[in-house]
């Protein structure tokens, strides 16, 4: 929301955007593990688009560009340092959360991701946040951020941990219509009194697409590390540090 405000404030035009070197703390993070830390570092980005470009085709084109940049960076890393494997598949597959549920209706969402990624290796999983035919959601997404029909995550298979591994979350942002619809579904109409929501409904903010690319996550994947604490300095429970030490993993 801050990025979208900023694009409006400084008069960014269609086709222009910004990149933010974001550093944050999530002290309420309660799922510290090999891929989650209280310290979050991302390249956040946001670009102005025309309302007519709020389409799946636009979303896919941005995904392809980002994925190509990731592959190119990994190739440079492999050239510079010996002993590092390039795990990036050449192609990325596009699939919706509903299609994924239809494929594996008896599995939980994360189990579906793991099973799919073991086969496809690189996937952009689309339409996260909307209710599926089962009545469940694949994952939660704020109703006033991404358009649930036009968002998704870049996932890759990570052989070191044998799991689906998220590198980026992105999407075309809500317009006035999808904002009202999703706010109603989420039952939080009171948010419409907030400054951001009023400006959006009054068409004072640009139509945008944006996302975040995990810095430490990308480094961890590219360097083949088993724990995110090997590429970033953070705070870890004593028992986790002890377990990692026993396995020869040095946490920063």
GROMACS .gro file of C-alpha atoms in nm:
model
  252
    1UNK     CA    1   0.000   0.000   0.000
    2UNK     CA    2   0.289   0.233   0.077
    3UNK     CA    3   0.437   0.161  -0.266
    4UNK     CA    4   0.110   0.240  -0.441
    5UNK     CA    5   0.076   0.564  -0.245
    6UNK     CA    6   0.432   0.653  -0.344
    7UNK     CA    7   0.371   0.590  -0.714
    8UNK     CA    8   0.075   0.829  -0.698
    9UNK     CA    9   0.255   1.090  -0.489
   10UNK     CA   10   0.551   1.120  -0.726
   11UNK     CA   11   0.346   1.096  -1.044
   12UNK     CA   12   0.484   0.774  -1.186
   13UNK     CA   13   0.352   0.703  -1.535
   14UNK     CA   14   0.231   0.380  -1.693
   15UNK     CA   15   0.526   0.145  -1.748
   16UNK     CA   16   0.728   0.304  -1.468
   17UNK     CA   17   0.781   0.166  -1.119
   18UNK     CA   18   1.004   0.135  -0.816
   19UNK     CA   19   1.214  -0.125  -0.637
   20UNK     CA   20   1.249  -0.115  -0.259
   21UNK     CA   21   1.525  -0.286  -0.062
   22UNK     CA   22   1.297  -0.394   0.220
   23UNK     CA   23   1.424  -0.504   0.561
   24UNK     CA   24   1.174  -0.588   0.835
   25UNK     CA   25   1.124  -0.774   1.161
   26UNK     CA   26   0.832  -1.002   1.235
   27UNK     CA   27   0.856  -1.054   1.611
   28UNK     CA   28   0.522  -1.238   1.614
   29UNK     CA   29   0.648  -1.504   1.373
   30UNK     CA   30   0.563  -1.833   1.543
   31UNK     CA   31   0.684  -2.079   1.280
   32UNK     CA   32   1.061  -2.042   1.289
   33UNK     CA   33   1.218  -2.318   1.083
   34UNK     CA   34   1.468  -2.375   0.803
   35UNK     CA   35   1.288  -2.132   0.572
   36UNK     CA   36   1.120  -1.884   0.812
   37UNK     CA   37   1.294  -1.617   1.019
   38UNK     CA   38   1.193  -1.317   1.227
   39UNK     CA   39   1.414  -1.114   0.992
   40UNK     CA   40   1.263  -1.058   0.648
   41UNK     CA   41   1.454  -0.915   0.353
   42UNK     CA   42   1.296  -0.867   0.013
   43UNK     CA   43   1.325  -0.679  -0.310
   44UNK     CA   44   0.978  -0.525  -0.316
   45UNK     CA   45   0.865  -0.381  -0.648
   46UNK     CA   46   0.560  -0.204  -0.787
   47UNK     CA   47   0.480  -0.086  -1.140
   48UNK     CA   48   0.203   0.128  -1.289
   49UNK     CA   49  -0.018  -0.040  -1.548
   50UNK     CA   50  -0.326   0.057  -1.744
   51UNK     CA   51  -0.659  -0.077  -1.616
   52UNK     CA   52  -0.701  -0.261  -1.947
   53UNK     CA   53  -0.380  -0.451  -1.866
   54UNK     CA   54  -0.527  -0.607  -1.552
   55UNK     CA   55  -0.521  -0.949  -1.717
   56UNK     CA   56  -0.376  -1.296  -1.669
   57UNK     CA   57  -0.158  -1.234  -1.976
   58UNK     CA   58   0.002  -0.929  -1.810
   59UNK     CA   59   0.062  -1.124  -1.489
   60UNK     CA   60   0.225  -1.411  -1.677
   61UNK     CA   61   0.453  -1.175  -1.871
   62UNK     CA   62   0.589  -1.026  -1.547
   63UNK     CA   63   0.637  -1.374  -1.400
   64UNK     CA   64   0.834  -1.483  -1.706
   65UNK     CA   65   1.060  -1.177  -1.684
   66UNK     CA   66   1.132  -1.230  -1.315
   67UNK     CA   67   1.190  -1.603  -1.358
   68UNK     CA   68   1.429  -1.538  -1.649
   69UNK     CA   69   1.625  -1.293  -1.432
   70UNK     CA   70   1.649  -1.553  -1.156
   71UNK     CA   71   1.781  -1.817  -1.398
   72UNK     CA   72   2.034  -1.573  -1.541
   73UNK     CA   73   2.159  -1.481  -1.194
   74UNK     CA   74   2.195  -1.849  -1.098
   75UNK     CA   75   2.401  -1.911  -1.414
   76UNK     CA   76   2.638  -1.629  -1.315
   77UNK     CA   77   2.669  -1.771  -0.963
   78UNK     CA   78   2.755  -2.117  -1.101
   79UNK     CA   79   3.018  -1.963  -1.332
   80UNK     CA   80   3.180  -1.772  -1.047
   81UNK     CA   81   3.178  -2.040  -0.777
   82UNK     CA   82   3.262  -2.408  -0.816
   83UNK     CA   83   3.056  -2.688  -0.664
   84UNK     CA   84   2.720  -2.511  -0.696
   85UNK     CA   85   2.444  -2.678  -0.895
   86UNK     CA   86   2.194  -2.490  -1.108
   87UNK     CA   87   1.857  -2.626  -0.994
   88UNK     CA   88   1.643  -2.384  -1.196
   89UNK     CA   89   1.432  -2.566  -1.459
   90UNK     CA   90   1.426  -2.403  -1.803
   91UNK     CA   91   1.047  -2.354  -1.803
   92UNK     CA   92   0.794  -2.247  -1.542
   93UNK     CA   93   0.444  -2.400  -1.537
   94UNK     CA   94   0.132  -2.192  -1.472
   95UNK     CA   95  -0.148  -2.355  -1.271
   96UNK     CA   96  -0.436  -2.226  -1.056
   97UNK     CA   97  -0.512  -2.329  -0.698
   98UNK     CA   98  -0.841  -2.479  -0.817
   99UNK     CA   99  -0.665  -2.691  -1.077
  100UNK     CA  100  -0.425  -2.805  -0.805
  101UNK     CA  101  -0.712  -2.897  -0.573
  102UNK     CA  102  -0.879  -3.090  -0.856
  103UNK     CA  103  -0.555  -3.285  -0.907
  104UNK     CA  104  -0.505  -3.376  -0.541
  105UNK     CA  105  -0.839  -3.328  -0.359
  106UNK     CA  106  -0.741  -3.551  -0.065
  107UNK     CA  107  -0.422  -3.362   0.022
  108UNK     CA  108  -0.370  -3.049   0.231
  109UNK     CA  109  -0.259  -2.735   0.042
  110UNK     CA  110   0.111  -2.759   0.129
  111UNK     CA  111   0.113  -3.131   0.052
  112UNK     CA  112  -0.037  -3.051  -0.288
  113UNK     CA  113   0.239  -2.801  -0.354
  114UNK     CA  114   0.509  -3.051  -0.260
  115UNK     CA  115   0.363  -3.324  -0.478
  116UNK     CA  116   0.322  -3.090  -0.776
  117UNK     CA  117   0.669  -2.941  -0.747
  118UNK     CA  118   0.837  -3.280  -0.728
  119UNK     CA  119   0.696  -3.332  -1.077
  120UNK     CA  120   0.696  -2.987  -1.240
  121UNK     CA  121   1.004  -2.839  -1.062
  122UNK     CA  122   0.901  -2.475  -1.123
  123UNK     CA  123   0.544  -2.343  -1.096
  124UNK     CA  124   0.360  -2.014  -1.074
  125UNK     CA  125   0.062  -2.101  -0.855
  126UNK     CA  126  -0.221  -1.858  -0.934
  127UNK     CA  127  -0.539  -1.731  -0.771
  128UNK     CA  128  -0.439  -1.753  -0.405
  129UNK     CA  129  -0.690  -1.630  -0.148
  130UNK     CA  130  -1.015  -1.713  -0.326
  131UNK     CA  131  -1.250  -1.983  -0.199
  132UNK     CA  132  -1.217  -2.313  -0.382
  133UNK     CA  133  -1.489  -2.562  -0.473
  134UNK     CA  134  -1.419  -2.746  -0.149
  135UNK     CA  135  -1.512  -2.435   0.046
  136UNK     CA  136  -1.151  -2.397   0.163
  137UNK     CA  137  -0.883  -2.148   0.061
  138UNK     CA  138  -0.543  -2.266  -0.053
  139UNK     CA  139  -0.381  -1.995   0.158
  140UNK     CA  140  -0.476  -1.663   0.312
  141UNK     CA  141  -0.434  -1.332   0.131
  142UNK     CA  142  -0.541  -0.986   0.246
  143UNK     CA  143  -0.864  -0.873   0.073
  144UNK     CA  144  -0.734  -0.521   0.003
  145UNK     CA  145  -0.396  -0.602  -0.149
  146UNK     CA  146  -0.383  -0.844  -0.445
  147UNK     CA  147  -0.673  -0.928  -0.672
  148UNK     CA  148  -0.737  -1.294  -0.582
  149UNK     CA  149  -0.803  -1.373  -0.948
  150UNK     CA  150  -0.475  -1.215  -1.062
  151UNK     CA  151  -0.202  -1.312  -0.816
  152UNK     CA  152   0.028  -1.601  -0.732
  153UNK     CA  153   0.355  -1.740  -0.599
  154UNK     CA  154   0.670  -1.849  -0.782
  155UNK     CA  155   0.750  -2.194  -0.643
  156UNK     CA  156   1.047  -2.417  -0.720
  157UNK     CA  157   1.135  -2.767  -0.609
  158UNK     CA  158   1.421  -2.758  -0.360
  159UNK     CA  159   1.600  -3.095  -0.352
  160UNK     CA  160   1.802  -3.010  -0.040
  161UNK     CA  161   1.482  -3.001   0.168
  162UNK     CA  162   1.264  -3.207  -0.071
  163UNK     CA  163   0.989  -2.948  -0.075
  164UNK     CA  164   0.809  -2.678  -0.270
  165UNK     CA  165   1.001  -2.358  -0.203
  166UNK     CA  166   0.855  -2.009  -0.245
  167UNK     CA  167   1.083  -1.747  -0.398
  168UNK     CA  168   0.837  -1.472  -0.478
  169UNK     CA  169   0.478  -1.363  -0.419
  170UNK     CA  170   0.321  -1.114  -0.656
  171UNK     CA  171   0.002  -0.999  -0.820
  172UNK     CA  172  -0.203  -0.735  -0.993
  173UNK     CA  173  -0.340  -0.515  -0.718
  174UNK     CA  174  -0.708  -0.464  -0.641
  175UNK     CA  175  -0.906  -0.207  -0.834
  176UNK     CA  176  -1.220  -0.042  -0.700
  177UNK     CA  177  -1.442  -0.335  -0.803
  178UNK     CA  178  -1.230  -0.622  -0.671
  179UNK     CA  179  -1.163  -0.425  -0.351
  180UNK     CA  180  -1.534  -0.397  -0.274
  181UNK     CA  181  -1.598  -0.761  -0.364
  182UNK     CA  182  -1.311  -0.904  -0.157
  183UNK     CA  183  -1.373  -0.675   0.140
  184UNK     CA  184  -1.733  -0.798   0.148
  185UNK     CA  185  -1.627  -1.164   0.127
  186UNK     CA  186  -1.378  -1.111   0.411
  187UNK     CA  187  -1.638  -0.930   0.622
  188UNK     CA  188  -1.420  -0.627   0.693
  189UNK     CA  189  -1.620  -0.342   0.538
  190UNK     CA  190  -1.496  -0.115   0.818
  191UNK     CA  191  -1.165  -0.086   0.630
  192UNK     CA  192  -1.341   0.116   0.361
  193UNK     CA  193  -1.321   0.415   0.599
  194UNK     CA  194  -0.941   0.408   0.590
  195UNK     CA  195  -0.744   0.659   0.383
  196UNK     CA  196  -0.597   0.406   0.139
  197UNK     CA  197  -0.934   0.251   0.062
  198UNK     CA  198  -1.106   0.587   0.015
  199UNK     CA  199  -0.839   0.700  -0.231
  200UNK     CA  200  -0.862   0.374  -0.422
  201UNK     CA  201  -1.241   0.395  -0.451
  202UNK     CA  202  -1.209   0.758  -0.565
  203UNK     CA  203  -0.959   0.648  -0.833
  204UNK     CA  204  -0.684   0.864  -0.683
  205UNK     CA  205  -0.431   0.577  -0.692
  206UNK     CA  206  -0.281   0.419  -1.004
  207UNK     CA  207  -0.356   0.065  -1.117
  208UNK     CA  208  -0.049  -0.142  -1.035
  209UNK     CA  209   0.119  -0.479  -1.030
  210UNK     CA  210   0.380  -0.567  -0.772
  211UNK     CA  211   0.539  -0.822  -0.546
  212UNK     CA  212   0.833  -0.925  -0.335
  213UNK     CA  213   1.135  -1.144  -0.408
  214UNK     CA  214   1.291  -1.302  -0.100
  215UNK     CA  215   1.659  -1.204  -0.083
  216UNK     CA  216   1.774  -1.462   0.172
  217UNK     CA  217   1.545  -1.726   0.025
  218UNK     CA  218   1.693  -1.674  -0.319
  219UNK     CA  219   2.048  -1.686  -0.179
  220UNK     CA  220   1.968  -2.002   0.016
  221UNK     CA  221   1.830  -2.172  -0.294
  222UNK     CA  222   2.110  -2.062  -0.524
  223UNK     CA  223   2.385  -2.165  -0.282
  224UNK     CA  224   2.223  -2.496  -0.189
  225UNK     CA  225   2.199  -2.425   0.184
  226UNK     CA  226   1.986  -2.628   0.424
  227UNK     CA  227   1.883  -2.339   0.652
  228UNK     CA  228   1.806  -1.973   0.589
  229UNK     CA  229   2.022  -1.891   0.891
  230UNK     CA  230   2.325  -1.985   0.679
  231UNK     CA  231   2.275  -1.677   0.459
  232UNK     CA  232   2.130  -1.420   0.701
  233UNK     CA  233   2.198  -1.310   1.059
  234UNK     CA  234   1.889  -1.361   1.274
  235UNK     CA  235   1.772  -1.489   1.611
  236UNK     CA  236   1.710  -1.860   1.665
  237UNK     CA  237   1.592  -2.074   1.960
  238UNK     CA  238   1.870  -2.254   2.149
  239UNK     CA  239   1.734  -2.597   2.061
  240UNK     CA  240   1.739  -2.512   1.690
  241UNK     CA  241   2.097  -2.388   1.712
  242UNK     CA  242   2.198  -2.707   1.891
  243UNK     CA  243   2.028  -2.930   1.633
  244UNK     CA  244   2.192  -2.742   1.348
  245UNK     CA  245   2.533  -2.761   1.514
  246UNK     CA  246   2.494  -3.138   1.547
  247UNK     CA  247   2.424  -3.155   1.173
  248UNK     CA  248   2.719  -2.934   1.082
  249UNK     CA  249   2.501  -2.634   0.994
  250UNK     CA  250   2.648  -2.302   1.110
  251UNK     CA  251   2.382  -2.039   1.174
  252UNK     CA  252   2.489  -1.677   1.142
   0.00000   0.00000   0.00000
